[in-house]
Amino acid sequence: MSLKRKTVTWLRKKSSVDPAEPPAQHWRMDRRQSKLELEACREGKRSRCLTSIRETSLRFADELKFDQDLLFSLFNSRDFSEDLFDLFDVDSNGYLTQNTWMSHLKEACMNNDWRNRRDKIEDLVNLLDAVAFLVCMNSNITQDQFYEIISTKGISNKWFECIGNSREIYIEDLMAFVVLLTKQKSSIQIAEENFIYLESVFKSNLKEGQNEFTLSEFKNILQSQNTLFLERVFKIFDKDGSGTVSLEEFMEMMQQFATKDDDFKINFLFQVYDPNGDGVIDQDELSEVLRACMLESGIQFAEEEVNNLAQVLYQDSVREGMNGITVDDLKEQFQRHEGLLENLSLSMEKLLSPPKPTTKSVGEKITAVMPYFLSVQFIINNRSLVLFSTLIIIINIILFTMRGIYFLEFPMLSGFKPNLFYVISRACGRVLLFNSTLLLIFVLRYTMTTLRNMGLAACLPLDHNIAFHKKLGMVIFILSWIHTIMHLLNFGINIQPDPILFVQLSDKYRAENGEDWTTIGYNLPTGCQLLLIEETNITECIFSGYHELITHCQVCNITGKPWSYVDWIFTYNPGVFGLIGGWANPTGVALILLLSLITVCSLSVVRRSGHFQVFYFTHLLNIFYWVLLILHCPDFWKWIFFPAFVYCLEIVYRLITSFIGHGKTKIIASKTFPSKVTNLIIKRPHGFKFNPGDWVFIKIPEIALFEWHPFTISSAPEVEDSFTVHIRGVGEWTNKVWDFFQPEQQKFYKQNIGRQMSRKIRKSLKRKESEPKSSDFQEIVKNLSSPVVQYRRRGSTMSSMETDVYEQENVTQMKRKIHVYVDGPFGSPSSNIYRAEHAVLIGTGIGITPFASILQSIMKRHRLIKKFCPNCDYAWTEDMKQVMFNLRKVDFFWINRDQLSFEWFVKLLAEMELEQAESGGQIGRFLDMHMYITSALQRTDMKAVILQLAMELHHKKEKRDLVTGLRSKLNAGRPNWNKVFAQLKKQNVGKITVFFCGNPSLAQTLRVKCDEFGFTFRKEVF
């Protein structure tokens, strides 16, 4: 029997009962209905009555308005009376108890919604109390007696006064008052401040001149990408079916939300899922809801898969012999998942908590503005980084201070001491020498890789070399401008007016080095000569005044003139300062312009906006920076000699290996993905050895003749003869790569689809779970065995056999040679994966590439020690320490924005799962995989919960995830890192090291969390 039919039967029974019989007896008349079903009946009845009252009112109203006579006519309508009676008779007893009814009406007087009309409502309630006593005395009120009460002339007049002060009232105001008076008392009342906030939210979403909001305004309150949820929730708020929601209707629903009752949540969801209100959810309605959930979560499935999901959930929820999911069935389904109902969010509760002003203590305010790297947690967990950074800062301070103190006696042209322009410029200059040397050291890639392979990353901040390089570059840029400005001012104020006087005043600094100002190599301007003071009048000298240290002066005749400011700054004519006399200032101008160009073009806004080649080619100018700096500063060669020597060795090594073809190889196969990712399979150059997580520079002359770009190697070192890189199209060069190889794949696909499908069919006929024999990654891609295909998803992007073959096996073999140049490999933080005890690999999007190499390496190493029984198919491993070294446990997290991104490495992960399924044992406990899709809403969200439940049931039944096709279940939303890290720490396997590659903002979050939990954090940086 359907819920609707049972409700009708129950109501008929109620109407035939003696009104004097106690209510408790009526409650026991039909125990087959649960509390939830009764509540659903009440809600349905209330909506039907309000809708009926509105329809009746429309018949009596004059252009949607009432005067007192029209309202009196309405109150004399039997239809209006019966519907109003039913609204008060919540339990369908067929009567109203006077005391209960009056108490209910007096409660309505205290409602915040109509607090400005409280006196008039009290008058109406007192009049109703008096008339009810006259009509019924102390007995219960029947429906006929209720009609007699409200049809009294004075009742309609008082009702009219409560609604408005004018001669007319609108039907919307009438309905709002009906909603107010008939609203049931809630166990939890909304606080005054929350009520005021809700009222302001309601009014802020109204259009000018409106008192009620429509569906279009409701969109601002309930954020939804799908109209299904929006329209159905709006319908629940719109109690009277008017197409608008009044303040009273809005407040009534928000009052119910305030209860945070599990039964209310279920009833609310049931109303959303049951649009026709028949009391049951059939499979078609379930499919429609699932499609809406998919749109909200950014997930796409084929129609067949949607129907399959609906069928799985429907069959699991419906009781035997029933023809649909009842509200009790829905509650039972939710209760099977612990904590789901308690944490379920209906998207409206946030309105119940108005934003509160945050008050922070002085300590909290200081902590909030203090940089994170100064926090105690950061310092404790990054000791080597902090110590090395502190050492650099201290050396900078010492060099700056010592140089400043040394030149404190350096005079101005006027004789005043100190010459701050000169002191600051020389102090900055000394610091610049040190930092420029470090700048070069941190980009010695081969040296860094060698030190990392020696295990020195634990005590030296080798993982942060690029970060140091960037920060030093910015420090150098700032100090260089200070140095330049101070020198420009000094030359303008102290040197250009009288250089001979200036050098004589500061000659004591040369005397300390056994030099004399006359040996500095100054070139006199044409028409000028150097004379002793005794040989000329003091007035003929450039300077005016006399100083005891002055023995010579520069005298110019009528045709001569001193060097101009432009001569000093932009030419080498004066012949002083610099490694080569006179070159200091012109090289200084060239240096500051060159440094500014390099710095601006190195900003992330340039590098990540599709203009990588601008960054790349301007960065090649660094070699000119160091050459100019040697010419600019005579002492710099002493600082840079050893780093420059190592740098030149690396350059020579690269040139020699390139010349003999060491880094020259070819692309043997490629594969492009719809998400604009290109997988290149490259033949290994001779002697090319790398570690998991290493990266290389590659150049493809057919794409760009001179451009080198860094990419992580995505295959394992144990794969012979080839290695792979995955390139995502995010810039000009990377998009060119995809555009270049995509036509090749399309052509290959058209030529070979028939052959591939035939091979696919043959494989499916003799499918068996056996270990792939090939060790090459491209062979794995081509010959992935059928057990992986068994739990490979089919739908949306892979909905047919043709598409499945294309996605699974279509690796385009290159028919012509496409040369590629490889420079590397170079080490990265994850290159030391086997030195960690418990490694946590976290990748976002294409940031999985270094971890793909690691996972494949783990799989290959496991196969090396795997043993087989000669008499059966049993396989086992004995001791994984012999190939995993310190590594005891790996947890792999892959976070993607959408489902399409999982296509990049799903085959590798499928192989890992197959290896675990075949071997179990140690490898099963050794590696755990966790995958997240951030576009999908979490299952605690009203707009996603039914989809997540269906997918969980499907996963339980089919043993595979519907999105990825893997056995590992895909998690919706973003990881709760506090919960994740707490679970990892609880495993107590060993010291946890988190390796991350991906989004910079997530990197910052993870760094903070790692410091909180005491984990070591390593971030991939190029």
PDB file of C-alpha atoms in Angstrom, residues 17-248:
ATOM      1  CA  VAL A  17     -13.874   8.816  15.833  1.00  0.00           C
ATOM      2  CA  ASP A  18     -15.693  10.409  18.744  1.00  0.00           C
ATOM      3  CA  PRO A  19     -14.175  13.826  19.400  1.00  0.00           C
ATOM      4  CA  ALA A  20     -14.270  13.222  23.092  1.00  0.00           C
ATOM      5  CA  GLU A  21     -11.942  10.238  22.800  1.00  0.00           C
ATOM      6  CA  PRO A  22      -8.410  11.027  24.037  1.00  0.00           C
ATOM      7  CA  PRO A  23      -5.808  11.657  21.339  1.00  0.00           C
ATOM      8  CA  ALA A  24      -3.596   8.836  22.579  1.00  0.00           C
ATOM      9  CA  GLN A  25      -6.150   6.283  21.397  1.00  0.00           C
ATOM     10  CA  HIS A  26      -6.121   7.734  17.881  1.00  0.00           C
ATOM     11  CA  TRP A  27      -2.290   7.547  17.779  1.00  0.00           C
ATOM     12  CA  ARG A  28      -2.491   3.810  18.426  1.00  0.00           C
ATOM     13  CA  MET A  29      -5.051   3.131  15.705  1.00  0.00           C
ATOM     14  CA  ASP A  30      -2.483   2.589  12.937  1.00  0.00           C
ATOM     15  CA  ARG A  31       0.934   1.558  14.200  1.00  0.00           C
ATOM     16  CA  ARG A  32       2.091   0.687  10.725  1.00  0.00           C
ATOM     17  CA  GLN A  33       2.964   4.325  10.125  1.00  0.00           C
ATOM     18  CA  SER A  34       6.259   5.464  11.558  1.00  0.00           C
ATOM     19  CA  LYS A  35       6.997   8.824  13.087  1.00  0.00           C
ATOM     20  CA  LEU A  36       8.742   9.886   9.892  1.00  0.00           C
ATOM     21  CA  GLU A  37       5.752   8.944   7.737  1.00  0.00           C
ATOM     22  CA  LEU A  38       3.393  10.814  10.056  1.00  0.00           C
ATOM     23  CA  GLU A  39       5.618  13.893   9.873  1.00  0.00           C
ATOM     24  CA  ALA A  40       5.676  13.583   6.081  1.00  0.00           C
ATOM     25  CA  CYS A  41       1.871  13.341   6.118  1.00  0.00           C
ATOM     26  CA  ARG A  42       1.608  16.472   8.237  1.00  0.00           C
ATOM     27  CA  GLU A  43       3.928  18.416   5.944  1.00  0.00           C
ATOM     28  CA  GLY A  44       2.056  17.248   2.866  1.00  0.00           C
ATOM     29  CA  LYS A  45      -1.285  18.067   4.430  1.00  0.00           C
ATOM     30  CA  ARG A  46      -0.093  21.555   5.460  1.00  0.00           C
ATOM     31  CA  SER A  47       1.120  22.355   1.944  1.00  0.00           C
ATOM     32  CA  ARG A  48      -2.147  21.112   0.404  1.00  0.00           C
ATOM     33  CA  CYS A  49      -4.259  23.136   2.825  1.00  0.00           C
ATOM     34  CA  LEU A  50      -2.284  26.335   2.283  1.00  0.00           C
ATOM     35  CA  THR A  51      -2.504  25.873  -1.463  1.00  0.00           C
ATOM     36  CA  SER A  52      -6.266  25.283  -1.205  1.00  0.00           C
ATOM     37  CA  ILE A  53      -6.730  28.392   0.982  1.00  0.00           C
ATOM     38  CA  ARG A  54      -4.872  30.443  -1.581  1.00  0.00           C
ATOM     39  CA  GLU A  55      -7.048  29.100  -4.413  1.00  0.00           C
ATOM     40  CA  THR A  56     -10.189  29.848  -2.409  1.00  0.00           C
ATOM     41  CA  SER A  57      -8.950  33.348  -1.584  1.00  0.00           C
ATOM     42  CA  LEU A  58      -8.289  34.044  -5.252  1.00  0.00           C
ATOM     43  CA  ARG A  59     -11.950  33.344  -6.006  1.00  0.00           C
ATOM     44  CA  PHE A  60     -13.117  35.956  -3.483  1.00  0.00           C
ATOM     45  CA  ALA A  61     -10.399  38.571  -3.996  1.00  0.00           C
ATOM     46  CA  ASP A  62     -10.769  41.588  -6.230  1.00  0.00           C
ATOM     47  CA  GLU A  63      -7.554  41.950  -8.207  1.00  0.00           C
ATOM     48  CA  LEU A  64      -5.630  40.101  -5.472  1.00  0.00           C
ATOM     49  CA  LYS A  65      -6.988  42.467  -2.799  1.00  0.00           C
ATOM     50  CA  PHE A  66      -9.596  42.287  -0.030  1.00  0.00           C
ATOM     51  CA  ASP A  67     -11.681  44.923   1.694  1.00  0.00           C
ATOM     52  CA  GLN A  68     -13.521  44.078   4.915  1.00  0.00           C
ATOM     53  CA  ASP A  69     -16.647  42.879   3.096  1.00  0.00           C
ATOM     54  CA  LEU A  70     -14.723  40.573   0.771  1.00  0.00           C
ATOM     55  CA  LEU A  71     -12.786  39.146   3.704  1.00  0.00           C
ATOM     56  CA  PHE A  72     -16.055  38.522   5.566  1.00  0.00           C
ATOM     57  CA  SER A  73     -17.350  36.663   2.508  1.00  0.00           C
ATOM     58  CA  LEU A  74     -14.172  34.549   2.466  1.00  0.00           C
ATOM     59  CA  PHE A  75     -14.580  33.676   6.149  1.00  0.00           C
ATOM     60  CA  ASN A  76     -18.115  32.530   5.419  1.00  0.00           C
ATOM     61  CA  SER A  77     -16.811  30.084   2.821  1.00  0.00           C
ATOM     62  CA  ARG A  78     -17.019  26.430   3.893  1.00  0.00           C
ATOM     63  CA  ASP A  79     -13.899  25.574   1.833  1.00  0.00           C
ATOM     64  CA  PHE A  80     -11.850  28.241   3.584  1.00  0.00           C
ATOM     65  CA  SER A  81     -13.152  27.168   7.000  1.00  0.00           C
ATOM     66  CA  GLU A  82     -12.375  23.474   6.439  1.00  0.00           C
ATOM     67  CA  ASP A  83      -8.858  24.139   5.184  1.00  0.00           C
ATOM     68  CA  LEU A  84      -8.092  26.528   8.052  1.00  0.00           C
ATOM     69  CA  PHE A  85      -9.468  23.985  10.534  1.00  0.00           C
ATOM     70  CA  ASP A  86      -7.237  21.263   9.064  1.00  0.00           C
ATOM     71  CA  LEU A  87      -4.196  23.517   9.432  1.00  0.00           C
ATOM     72  CA  PHE A  88      -4.882  23.820  13.163  1.00  0.00           C
ATOM     73  CA  ASP A  89      -5.871  20.138  13.458  1.00  0.00           C
ATOM     74  CA  VAL A  90      -2.305  18.900  12.873  1.00  0.00           C
ATOM     75  CA  ASP A  91      -2.938  15.298  13.946  1.00  0.00           C
ATOM     76  CA  SER A  92      -6.243  15.049  11.997  1.00  0.00           C
ATOM     77  CA  ASN A  93      -8.206  14.317  15.162  1.00  0.00           C
ATOM     78  CA  GLY A  94     -11.365  15.883  13.728  1.00  0.00           C
ATOM     79  CA  TYR A  95     -11.585  18.383  16.586  1.00  0.00           C
ATOM     80  CA  LEU A  96      -9.599  21.110  18.345  1.00  0.00           C
ATOM     81  CA  THR A  97      -9.082  21.240  22.112  1.00  0.00           C
ATOM     82  CA  GLN A  98      -9.913  24.773  23.219  1.00  0.00           C
ATOM     83  CA  ASN A  99      -7.057  25.191  25.688  1.00  0.00           C
ATOM     84  CA  THR A 100      -4.482  23.752  23.237  1.00  0.00           C
ATOM     85  CA  TRP A 101      -5.761  25.919  20.393  1.00  0.00           C
ATOM     86  CA  MET A 102      -5.746  29.084  22.480  1.00  0.00           C
ATOM     87  CA  SER A 103      -2.232  28.344  23.754  1.00  0.00           C
ATOM     88  CA  HIS A 104      -1.101  27.910  20.182  1.00  0.00           C
ATOM     89  CA  LEU A 105      -2.629  31.253  19.142  1.00  0.00           C
ATOM     90  CA  LYS A 106      -1.059  33.052  22.102  1.00  0.00           C
ATOM     91  CA  GLU A 107       2.311  31.607  21.121  1.00  0.00           C
ATOM     92  CA  ALA A 108       1.780  33.151  17.692  1.00  0.00           C
ATOM     93  CA  CYS A 109       1.354  36.548  19.345  1.00  0.00           C
ATOM     94  CA  MET A 110       4.902  36.310  20.654  1.00  0.00           C
ATOM     95  CA  ASN A 111       6.381  35.522  17.243  1.00  0.00           C
ATOM     96  CA  ASN A 112       9.151  37.853  16.136  1.00  0.00           C
ATOM     97  CA  ASP A 113       7.806  37.946  12.588  1.00  0.00           C
ATOM     98  CA  TRP A 114       4.869  40.235  13.540  1.00  0.00           C
ATOM     99  CA  ARG A 115       6.212  41.826  16.725  1.00  0.00           C
ATOM    100  CA  ASN A 116       5.025  45.292  15.626  1.00  0.00           C
ATOM    101  CA  ARG A 117       1.368  44.052  15.514  1.00  0.00           C
ATOM    102  CA  ARG A 118       1.439  42.051  18.731  1.00  0.00           C
ATOM    103  CA  ASP A 119      -1.352  44.069  20.464  1.00  0.00           C
ATOM    104  CA  LYS A 120      -3.830  43.632  17.625  1.00  0.00           C
ATOM    105  CA  ILE A 121      -3.100  39.912  17.352  1.00  0.00           C
ATOM    106  CA  GLU A 122      -3.727  39.579  21.102  1.00  0.00           C
ATOM    107  CA  ASP A 123      -7.093  41.290  20.606  1.00  0.00           C
ATOM    108  CA  LEU A 124      -7.951  38.783  17.848  1.00  0.00           C
ATOM    109  CA  VAL A 125      -6.951  35.844  20.055  1.00  0.00           C
ATOM    110  CA  ASN A 126      -9.044  37.155  22.986  1.00  0.00           C
ATOM    111  CA  LEU A 127     -12.051  37.563  20.697  1.00  0.00           C
ATOM    112  CA  LEU A 128     -11.614  34.036  19.298  1.00  0.00           C
ATOM    113  CA  ASP A 129     -11.379  32.714  22.876  1.00  0.00           C
ATOM    114  CA  ALA A 130     -14.612  34.441  23.864  1.00  0.00           C
ATOM    115  CA  VAL A 131     -16.572  33.345  20.779  1.00  0.00           C
ATOM    116  CA  ALA A 132     -15.289  29.763  21.104  1.00  0.00           C
ATOM    117  CA  PHE A 133     -16.510  29.634  24.708  1.00  0.00           C
ATOM    118  CA  LEU A 134     -19.929  30.934  23.684  1.00  0.00           C
ATOM    119  CA  VAL A 135     -20.231  28.407  20.879  1.00  0.00           C
ATOM    120  CA  CYS A 136     -18.686  25.302  22.498  1.00  0.00           C
ATOM    121  CA  MET A 137     -18.553  26.101  26.190  1.00  0.00           C
ATOM    122  CA  ASN A 138     -15.710  23.893  27.538  1.00  0.00           C
ATOM    123  CA  SER A 139     -16.008  21.074  24.983  1.00  0.00           C
ATOM    124  CA  ASN A 140     -13.772  20.392  22.001  1.00  0.00           C
ATOM    125  CA  ILE A 141     -14.321  22.365  18.803  1.00  0.00           C
ATOM    126  CA  THR A 142     -15.613  20.401  15.820  1.00  0.00           C
ATOM    127  CA  GLN A 143     -15.270  21.479  12.215  1.00  0.00           C
ATOM    128  CA  ASP A 144     -18.861  22.837  12.091  1.00  0.00           C
ATOM    129  CA  GLN A 145     -18.361  24.762  15.327  1.00  0.00           C
ATOM    130  CA  PHE A 146     -15.078  26.143  13.960  1.00  0.00           C
ATOM    131  CA  TYR A 147     -16.976  27.443  10.923  1.00  0.00           C
ATOM    132  CA  GLU A 148     -19.500  29.104  13.223  1.00  0.00           C
ATOM    133  CA  ILE A 149     -16.678  30.774  15.161  1.00  0.00           C
ATOM    134  CA  ILE A 150     -14.718  32.276  12.282  1.00  0.00           C
ATOM    135  CA  SER A 151     -17.786  33.316  10.302  1.00  0.00           C
ATOM    136  CA  THR A 152     -18.671  35.723  13.087  1.00  0.00           C
ATOM    137  CA  LYS A 153     -18.560  39.294  11.696  1.00  0.00           C
ATOM    138  CA  GLY A 154     -16.204  40.636  14.323  1.00  0.00           C
ATOM    139  CA  ILE A 155     -13.617  37.890  13.690  1.00  0.00           C
ATOM    140  CA  SER A 156     -12.997  38.849  10.078  1.00  0.00           C
ATOM    141  CA  ASN A 157     -12.776  42.548  11.052  1.00  0.00           C
ATOM    142  CA  LYS A 158     -10.169  41.861  13.738  1.00  0.00           C
ATOM    143  CA  TRP A 159      -8.305  39.596  11.286  1.00  0.00           C
ATOM    144  CA  PHE A 160      -8.338  42.482   8.806  1.00  0.00           C
ATOM    145  CA  GLU A 161      -6.903  44.905  11.384  1.00  0.00           C
ATOM    146  CA  CYS A 162      -4.079  42.499  12.236  1.00  0.00           C
ATOM    147  CA  ILE A 163      -2.938  42.331   8.625  1.00  0.00           C
ATOM    148  CA  GLY A 164      -3.066  46.000   7.604  1.00  0.00           C
ATOM    149  CA  ASN A 165      -4.132  49.516   8.566  1.00  0.00           C
ATOM    150  CA  SER A 166      -5.458  50.555   5.149  1.00  0.00           C
ATOM    151  CA  ARG A 167      -8.857  49.867   3.657  1.00  0.00           C
ATOM    152  CA  GLU A 168      -7.463  47.006   1.585  1.00  0.00           C
ATOM    153  CA  ILE A 169      -5.156  44.069   2.170  1.00  0.00           C
ATOM    154  CA  TYR A 170      -3.321  41.941  -0.379  1.00  0.00           C
ATOM    155  CA  ILE A 171      -3.767  38.233  -0.677  1.00  0.00           C
ATOM    156  CA  GLU A 172      -0.036  37.728  -0.025  1.00  0.00           C
ATOM    157  CA  ASP A 173      -0.406  39.466   3.345  1.00  0.00           C
ATOM    158  CA  LEU A 174      -3.410  37.292   4.138  1.00  0.00           C
ATOM    159  CA  MET A 175      -1.477  34.119   3.348  1.00  0.00           C
ATOM    160  CA  ALA A 176       1.487  35.297   5.393  1.00  0.00           C
ATOM    161  CA  PHE A 177      -0.791  35.790   8.405  1.00  0.00           C
ATOM    162  CA  VAL A 178      -2.336  32.358   7.931  1.00  0.00           C
ATOM    163  CA  VAL A 179       1.149  30.825   7.852  1.00  0.00           C
ATOM    164  CA  LEU A 180       2.020  32.697  11.029  1.00  0.00           C
ATOM    165  CA  LEU A 181      -1.067  31.643  13.019  1.00  0.00           C
ATOM    166  CA  THR A 182      -0.973  27.993  11.931  1.00  0.00           C
ATOM    167  CA  LYS A 183       2.780  27.447  12.310  1.00  0.00           C
ATOM    168  CA  GLN A 184       3.538  24.731  14.829  1.00  0.00           C
ATOM    169  CA  LYS A 185       5.657  25.461  17.854  1.00  0.00           C
ATOM    170  CA  SER A 186       9.244  24.281  17.548  1.00  0.00           C
ATOM    171  CA  SER A 187      11.315  22.738  20.317  1.00  0.00           C
ATOM    172  CA  ILE A 188      14.128  25.164  19.476  1.00  0.00           C
ATOM    173  CA  GLN A 189      13.529  28.878  18.970  1.00  0.00           C
ATOM    174  CA  ILE A 190      15.695  31.101  16.805  1.00  0.00           C
ATOM    175  CA  ALA A 191      17.610  33.611  18.901  1.00  0.00           C
ATOM    176  CA  GLU A 192      16.729  37.273  18.525  1.00  0.00           C
ATOM    177  CA  GLU A 193      20.059  38.192  16.881  1.00  0.00           C
ATOM    178  CA  ASN A 194      19.779  35.247  14.479  1.00  0.00           C
ATOM    179  CA  PHE A 195      16.221  36.238  13.651  1.00  0.00           C
ATOM    180  CA  ILE A 196      17.287  39.791  12.818  1.00  0.00           C
ATOM    181  CA  TYR A 197      20.107  38.426  10.650  1.00  0.00           C
ATOM    182  CA  LEU A 198      17.725  36.059   8.773  1.00  0.00           C
ATOM    183  CA  GLU A 199      15.304  38.915   8.220  1.00  0.00           C
ATOM    184  CA  SER A 200      18.107  41.047   6.784  1.00  0.00           C
ATOM    185  CA  VAL A 201      19.169  38.149   4.510  1.00  0.00           C
ATOM    186  CA  PHE A 202      15.594  37.818   3.279  1.00  0.00           C
ATOM    187  CA  LYS A 203      15.157  41.519   2.608  1.00  0.00           C
ATOM    188  CA  SER A 204      18.588  41.924   1.008  1.00  0.00           C
ATOM    189  CA  ASN A 205      17.582  39.421  -1.670  1.00  0.00           C
ATOM    190  CA  LEU A 206      14.301  41.142  -2.528  1.00  0.00           C
ATOM    191  CA  LYS A 207      13.961  43.274  -5.596  1.00  0.00           C
ATOM    192  CA  GLU A 208      12.872  46.859  -5.123  1.00  0.00           C
ATOM    193  CA  GLY A 209       9.165  47.097  -4.389  1.00  0.00           C
ATOM    194  CA  GLN A 210       8.790  43.371  -3.577  1.00  0.00           C
ATOM    195  CA  ASN A 211       7.773  41.776  -0.283  1.00  0.00           C
ATOM    196  CA  GLU A 212       8.380  38.184  -1.383  1.00  0.00           C
ATOM    197  CA  PHE A 213      11.149  36.640  -3.425  1.00  0.00           C
ATOM    198  CA  THR A 214      10.797  34.485  -6.495  1.00  0.00           C
ATOM    199  CA  LEU A 215      12.908  31.614  -7.796  1.00  0.00           C
ATOM    200  CA  SER A 216      15.408  34.002  -9.384  1.00  0.00           C
ATOM    201  CA  GLU A 217      16.117  35.695  -6.025  1.00  0.00           C
ATOM    202  CA  PHE A 218      16.202  32.335  -4.253  1.00  0.00           C
ATOM    203  CA  LYS A 219      19.269  31.461  -6.361  1.00  0.00           C
ATOM    204  CA  ASN A 220      21.265  33.976  -4.327  1.00  0.00           C
ATOM    205  CA  ILE A 221      20.464  32.107  -1.114  1.00  0.00           C
ATOM    206  CA  LEU A 222      20.852  28.517  -2.294  1.00  0.00           C
ATOM    207  CA  GLN A 223      23.913  28.224  -4.504  1.00  0.00           C
ATOM    208  CA  SER A 224      23.338  25.431  -7.011  1.00  0.00           C
ATOM    209  CA  GLN A 225      24.552  24.611 -10.519  1.00  0.00           C
ATOM    210  CA  ASN A 226      21.438  22.605 -11.263  1.00  0.00           C
ATOM    211  CA  THR A 227      17.853  23.843 -11.455  1.00  0.00           C
ATOM    212  CA  LEU A 228      16.456  20.587 -10.088  1.00  0.00           C
ATOM    213  CA  PHE A 229      17.641  21.170  -6.531  1.00  0.00           C
ATOM    214  CA  LEU A 230      16.899  24.869  -6.742  1.00  0.00           C
ATOM    215  CA  GLU A 231      13.322  24.425  -7.966  1.00  0.00           C
ATOM    216  CA  ARG A 232      12.482  21.592  -5.583  1.00  0.00           C
ATOM    217  CA  VAL A 233      13.858  23.317  -2.494  1.00  0.00           C
ATOM    218  CA  PHE A 234      12.048  26.496  -3.529  1.00  0.00           C
ATOM    219  CA  LYS A 235       8.826  24.492  -3.809  1.00  0.00           C
ATOM    220  CA  ILE A 236       9.283  23.258  -0.235  1.00  0.00           C
ATOM    221  CA  PHE A 237       9.701  26.846   0.989  1.00  0.00           C
ATOM    222  CA  ASP A 238       6.713  27.980  -1.049  1.00  0.00           C
ATOM    223  CA  LYS A 239       4.089  26.435   1.231  1.00  0.00           C
ATOM    224  CA  ASP A 240       1.039  27.874  -0.499  1.00  0.00           C
ATOM    225  CA  GLY A 241       2.253  27.241  -4.055  1.00  0.00           C
ATOM    226  CA  SER A 242       2.070  30.919  -4.972  1.00  0.00           C
ATOM    227  CA  GLY A 243       5.368  30.949  -6.839  1.00  0.00           C
ATOM    228  CA  THR A 244       6.833  33.305  -4.233  1.00  0.00           C
ATOM    229  CA  VAL A 245       8.159  32.882  -0.699  1.00  0.00           C
ATOM    230  CA  SER A 246       7.024  35.266   2.021  1.00  0.00           C
ATOM    231  CA  LEU A 247       9.013  36.178   5.099  1.00  0.00           C
ATOM    232  CA  GLU A 248       6.722  33.994   7.196  1.00  0.00           C
TER     233      GLU A 248
END
